[in-house]
Amino acid sequence: MQRTAVNPWDWSLKFGYNQAEVIEGARRHLICAGQTAVDGDGAPQHPGDMRAQIDLALDNLEAVLTKADMDLGNVTRLGVYATDVDEALKNFDLLGQRFGPHQSAPPMTLLGVTRLAIPGLMFEIEATAMA
């Protein structure tokens, strides 16, 4: 699979994402449901702690990718939902720490929402991946 970044402007790069990517040669396509800060039984974790919730949601996303024989380098699109956008953005360095080693900056949308499906959750991330 070959990825070519498309960035008519470079402002999004400082936020860790490309405006678009051209994907060529992919054979497998994975669509992940939103991953949140829940344990293996689906119980919410880290109430009131956005940073810890983002970290666990990323752990859970990586677990799904691993089960599909992929990793964060295969992610081609992210959808992010946060109950407090400003607080989420303060902690987006966590995304850089995870995606950076893969030299990946997938196109992303961040949306502020009033709540997520399970009360107490503050952050949700969904992904599309290709291999």
PDB file of C-alpha atoms in Angstrom:
ATOM      1  CA  MET A   1       0.000   0.000   0.000  1.00  0.00           C
ATOM      2  CA  GLN A   2       1.316   3.444  -0.909  1.00  0.00           C
ATOM      3  CA  ARG A   3       0.092   6.625   0.753  1.00  0.00           C
ATOM      4  CA  THR A   4       0.565  10.063  -0.742  1.00  0.00           C
ATOM      5  CA  ALA A   5      -0.297  13.078   1.409  1.00  0.00           C
ATOM      6  CA  VAL A   6      -2.420  15.804  -0.199  1.00  0.00           C
ATOM      7  CA  ASN A   7      -2.018  19.145   1.577  1.00  0.00           C
ATOM      8  CA  PRO A   8      -2.854  22.280  -0.425  1.00  0.00           C
ATOM      9  CA  TRP A   9      -2.121  24.091   2.880  1.00  0.00           C
ATOM     10  CA  ASP A  10       0.173  23.007   5.692  1.00  0.00           C
ATOM     11  CA  TRP A  11      -1.720  24.315   8.749  1.00  0.00           C
ATOM     12  CA  SER A  12      -3.229  20.884   9.545  1.00  0.00           C
ATOM     13  CA  LEU A  13       0.203  19.304   9.850  1.00  0.00           C
ATOM     14  CA  LYS A  14       0.842  21.087  13.152  1.00  0.00           C
ATOM     15  CA  PHE A  15      -2.319  19.357  14.424  1.00  0.00           C
ATOM     16  CA  GLY A  16      -1.004  15.984  13.247  1.00  0.00           C
ATOM     17  CA  TYR A  17      -3.126  15.238  10.201  1.00  0.00           C
ATOM     18  CA  ASN A  18      -3.127  15.529   6.422  1.00  0.00           C
ATOM     19  CA  GLN A  19      -5.959  17.169   4.533  1.00  0.00           C
ATOM     20  CA  ALA A  20      -6.245  14.024   2.406  1.00  0.00           C
ATOM     21  CA  GLU A  21      -4.298  10.980   1.307  1.00  0.00           C
ATOM     22  CA  VAL A  22      -4.255   9.044  -1.941  1.00  0.00           C
ATOM     23  CA  ILE A  23      -4.154   5.322  -1.137  1.00  0.00           C
ATOM     24  CA  GLU A  24      -2.888   2.955  -3.819  1.00  0.00           C
ATOM     25  CA  GLY A  25      -2.413  -0.791  -3.760  1.00  0.00           C
ATOM     26  CA  ALA A  26      -4.531  -1.597  -0.679  1.00  0.00           C
ATOM     27  CA  ARG A  27      -6.058  -5.086  -0.577  1.00  0.00           C
ATOM     28  CA  ARG A  28      -7.757  -5.115   2.829  1.00  0.00           C
ATOM     29  CA  HIS A  29     -10.095  -2.467   4.259  1.00  0.00           C
ATOM     30  CA  LEU A  30     -11.029  -2.326   7.958  1.00  0.00           C
ATOM     31  CA  ILE A  31     -13.733  -0.097   9.418  1.00  0.00           C
ATOM     32  CA  CYS A  32     -13.500   0.211  13.215  1.00  0.00           C
ATOM     33  CA  ALA A  33     -16.372   1.153  15.474  1.00  0.00           C
ATOM     34  CA  GLY A  34     -15.736   4.024  17.858  1.00  0.00           C
ATOM     35  CA  GLN A  35     -13.280   3.088  20.591  1.00  0.00           C
ATOM     36  CA  THR A  36     -13.606   4.620  24.043  1.00  0.00           C
ATOM     37  CA  ALA A  37     -12.114   4.353  27.522  1.00  0.00           C
ATOM     38  CA  VAL A  38     -13.733   1.087  28.543  1.00  0.00           C
ATOM     39  CA  ASP A  39     -12.254  -2.081  29.980  1.00  0.00           C
ATOM     40  CA  GLY A  40     -12.607  -5.559  28.507  1.00  0.00           C
ATOM     41  CA  ASP A  41     -16.139  -5.827  29.927  1.00  0.00           C
ATOM     42  CA  GLY A  42     -17.254  -2.486  28.473  1.00  0.00           C
ATOM     43  CA  ALA A  43     -17.181  -0.628  31.806  1.00  0.00           C
ATOM     44  CA  PRO A  44     -16.172   3.050  31.539  1.00  0.00           C
ATOM     45  CA  GLN A  45     -12.790   3.941  33.025  1.00  0.00           C
ATOM     46  CA  HIS A  46     -11.111   7.168  34.217  1.00  0.00           C
ATOM     47  CA  PRO A  47     -14.156   9.367  34.939  1.00  0.00           C
ATOM     48  CA  GLY A  48     -13.388  13.061  34.495  1.00  0.00           C
ATOM     49  CA  ASP A  49      -9.856  12.439  33.163  1.00  0.00           C
ATOM     50  CA  MET A  50      -9.720  13.320  29.449  1.00  0.00           C
ATOM     51  CA  ARG A  51      -6.042  12.432  29.076  1.00  0.00           C
ATOM     52  CA  ALA A  52      -6.461   8.969  30.586  1.00  0.00           C
ATOM     53  CA  GLN A  53      -9.591   8.381  28.495  1.00  0.00           C
ATOM     54  CA  ILE A  54      -7.789   9.331  25.266  1.00  0.00           C
ATOM     55  CA  ASP A  55      -4.892   7.045  26.185  1.00  0.00           C
ATOM     56  CA  LEU A  56      -7.175   4.066  26.869  1.00  0.00           C
ATOM     57  CA  ALA A  57      -9.276   4.713  23.758  1.00  0.00           C
ATOM     58  CA  LEU A  58      -6.050   4.602  21.719  1.00  0.00           C
ATOM     59  CA  ASP A  59      -5.049   1.358  23.496  1.00  0.00           C
ATOM     60  CA  ASN A  60      -8.413  -0.103  22.516  1.00  0.00           C
ATOM     61  CA  LEU A  61      -8.063   1.090  18.917  1.00  0.00           C
ATOM     62  CA  GLU A  62      -4.634  -0.522  18.730  1.00  0.00           C
ATOM     63  CA  ALA A  63      -6.086  -3.773  20.114  1.00  0.00           C
ATOM     64  CA  VAL A  64      -8.711  -3.851  17.349  1.00  0.00           C
ATOM     65  CA  LEU A  65      -6.087  -3.115  14.698  1.00  0.00           C
ATOM     66  CA  THR A  66      -3.772  -5.803  16.082  1.00  0.00           C
ATOM     67  CA  LYS A  67      -6.589  -8.370  15.990  1.00  0.00           C
ATOM     68  CA  ALA A  68      -6.969  -7.518  12.273  1.00  0.00           C
ATOM     69  CA  ASP A  69      -3.181  -7.875  11.710  1.00  0.00           C
ATOM     70  CA  MET A  70      -2.770  -4.108  11.304  1.00  0.00           C
ATOM     71  CA  ASP A  71      -1.335  -1.218  13.304  1.00  0.00           C
ATOM     72  CA  LEU A  72      -1.702   2.567  13.501  1.00  0.00           C
ATOM     73  CA  GLY A  73       0.364   2.885  10.328  1.00  0.00           C
ATOM     74  CA  ASN A  74      -2.539   1.314   8.435  1.00  0.00           C
ATOM     75  CA  VAL A  75      -5.061   3.924   9.597  1.00  0.00           C
ATOM     76  CA  THR A  76      -6.247   6.066   6.689  1.00  0.00           C
ATOM     77  CA  ARG A  77      -9.044   8.073   8.370  1.00  0.00           C
ATOM     78  CA  LEU A  78     -10.007   9.085  11.915  1.00  0.00           C
ATOM     79  CA  GLY A  79     -13.258  10.383  13.336  1.00  0.00           C
ATOM     80  CA  VAL A  80     -12.901  11.846  16.816  1.00  0.00           C
ATOM     81  CA  TYR A  81     -15.729  12.847  19.159  1.00  0.00           C
ATOM     82  CA  ALA A  82     -15.179  14.748  22.397  1.00  0.00           C
ATOM     83  CA  THR A  83     -17.487  16.203  25.009  1.00  0.00           C
ATOM     84  CA  ASP A  84     -14.927  18.994  25.565  1.00  0.00           C
ATOM     85  CA  VAL A  85     -13.015  19.870  22.392  1.00  0.00           C
ATOM     86  CA  ASP A  86     -10.616  22.259  24.125  1.00  0.00           C
ATOM     87  CA  GLU A  87      -9.654  19.650  26.704  1.00  0.00           C
ATOM     88  CA  ALA A  88      -9.243  17.008  23.996  1.00  0.00           C
ATOM     89  CA  LEU A  89      -6.977  19.296  21.958  1.00  0.00           C
ATOM     90  CA  LYS A  90      -4.792  19.916  25.019  1.00  0.00           C
ATOM     91  CA  ASN A  91      -4.114  16.179  25.023  1.00  0.00           C
ATOM     92  CA  PHE A  92      -3.711  15.548  21.301  1.00  0.00           C
ATOM     93  CA  ASP A  93       0.008  15.052  21.870  1.00  0.00           C
ATOM     94  CA  LEU A  94      -1.052  11.499  22.761  1.00  0.00           C
ATOM     95  CA  LEU A  95      -2.140  10.951  19.156  1.00  0.00           C
ATOM     96  CA  GLY A  96       1.212  12.268  17.956  1.00  0.00           C
ATOM     97  CA  GLN A  97       3.035   9.925  20.328  1.00  0.00           C
ATOM     98  CA  ARG A  98       1.113   6.957  18.944  1.00  0.00           C
ATOM     99  CA  PHE A  99       0.953   7.806  15.236  1.00  0.00           C
ATOM    100  CA  GLY A 100       4.355   9.539  14.984  1.00  0.00           C
ATOM    101  CA  PRO A 101       6.494   6.378  15.146  1.00  0.00           C
ATOM    102  CA  HIS A 102       4.458   5.045  12.207  1.00  0.00           C
ATOM    103  CA  GLN A 103       5.080   8.281  10.293  1.00  0.00           C
ATOM    104  CA  SER A 104       1.328   8.474   9.874  1.00  0.00           C
ATOM    105  CA  ALA A 105      -0.896  11.567   9.912  1.00  0.00           C
ATOM    106  CA  PRO A 106      -4.264  10.265   8.693  1.00  0.00           C
ATOM    107  CA  PRO A 107      -7.000  12.720   7.688  1.00  0.00           C
ATOM    108  CA  MET A 108      -9.180  13.423  10.719  1.00  0.00           C
ATOM    109  CA  THR A 109     -12.364  15.124  11.821  1.00  0.00           C
ATOM    110  CA  LEU A 110     -12.839  16.272  15.425  1.00  0.00           C
ATOM    111  CA  LEU A 111     -16.400  16.956  16.552  1.00  0.00           C
ATOM    112  CA  GLY A 112     -17.684  18.325  19.829  1.00  0.00           C
ATOM    113  CA  VAL A 113     -20.669  16.413  21.171  1.00  0.00           C
ATOM    114  CA  THR A 114     -22.922  16.910  24.173  1.00  0.00           C
ATOM    115  CA  ARG A 115     -22.415  13.314  25.313  1.00  0.00           C
ATOM    116  CA  LEU A 116     -21.339   9.885  24.168  1.00  0.00           C
ATOM    117  CA  ALA A 117     -23.343   6.652  24.288  1.00  0.00           C
ATOM    118  CA  ILE A 118     -22.154   5.651  27.757  1.00  0.00           C
ATOM    119  CA  PRO A 119     -22.435   8.324  30.462  1.00  0.00           C
ATOM    120  CA  GLY A 120     -19.070   9.418  31.815  1.00  0.00           C
ATOM    121  CA  LEU A 121     -17.184   8.854  28.588  1.00  0.00           C
ATOM    122  CA  MET A 122     -15.621  12.001  27.158  1.00  0.00           C
ATOM    123  CA  PHE A 123     -13.688  10.786  24.086  1.00  0.00           C
ATOM    124  CA  GLU A 124     -14.341   8.383  21.226  1.00  0.00           C
ATOM    125  CA  ILE A 125     -12.194   7.597  18.186  1.00  0.00           C
ATOM    126  CA  GLU A 126     -13.203   5.633  15.105  1.00  0.00           C
ATOM    127  CA  ALA A 127     -10.858   4.599  12.331  1.00  0.00           C
ATOM    128  CA  THR A 128     -10.675   3.274   8.819  1.00  0.00           C
ATOM    129  CA  ALA A 129      -7.573   1.249   8.003  1.00  0.00           C
ATOM    130  CA  MET A 130      -6.158  -0.396   4.882  1.00  0.00           C
ATOM    131  CA  ALA A 131      -3.438  -2.902   4.188  1.00  0.00           C
TER     132      ALA A 131
END
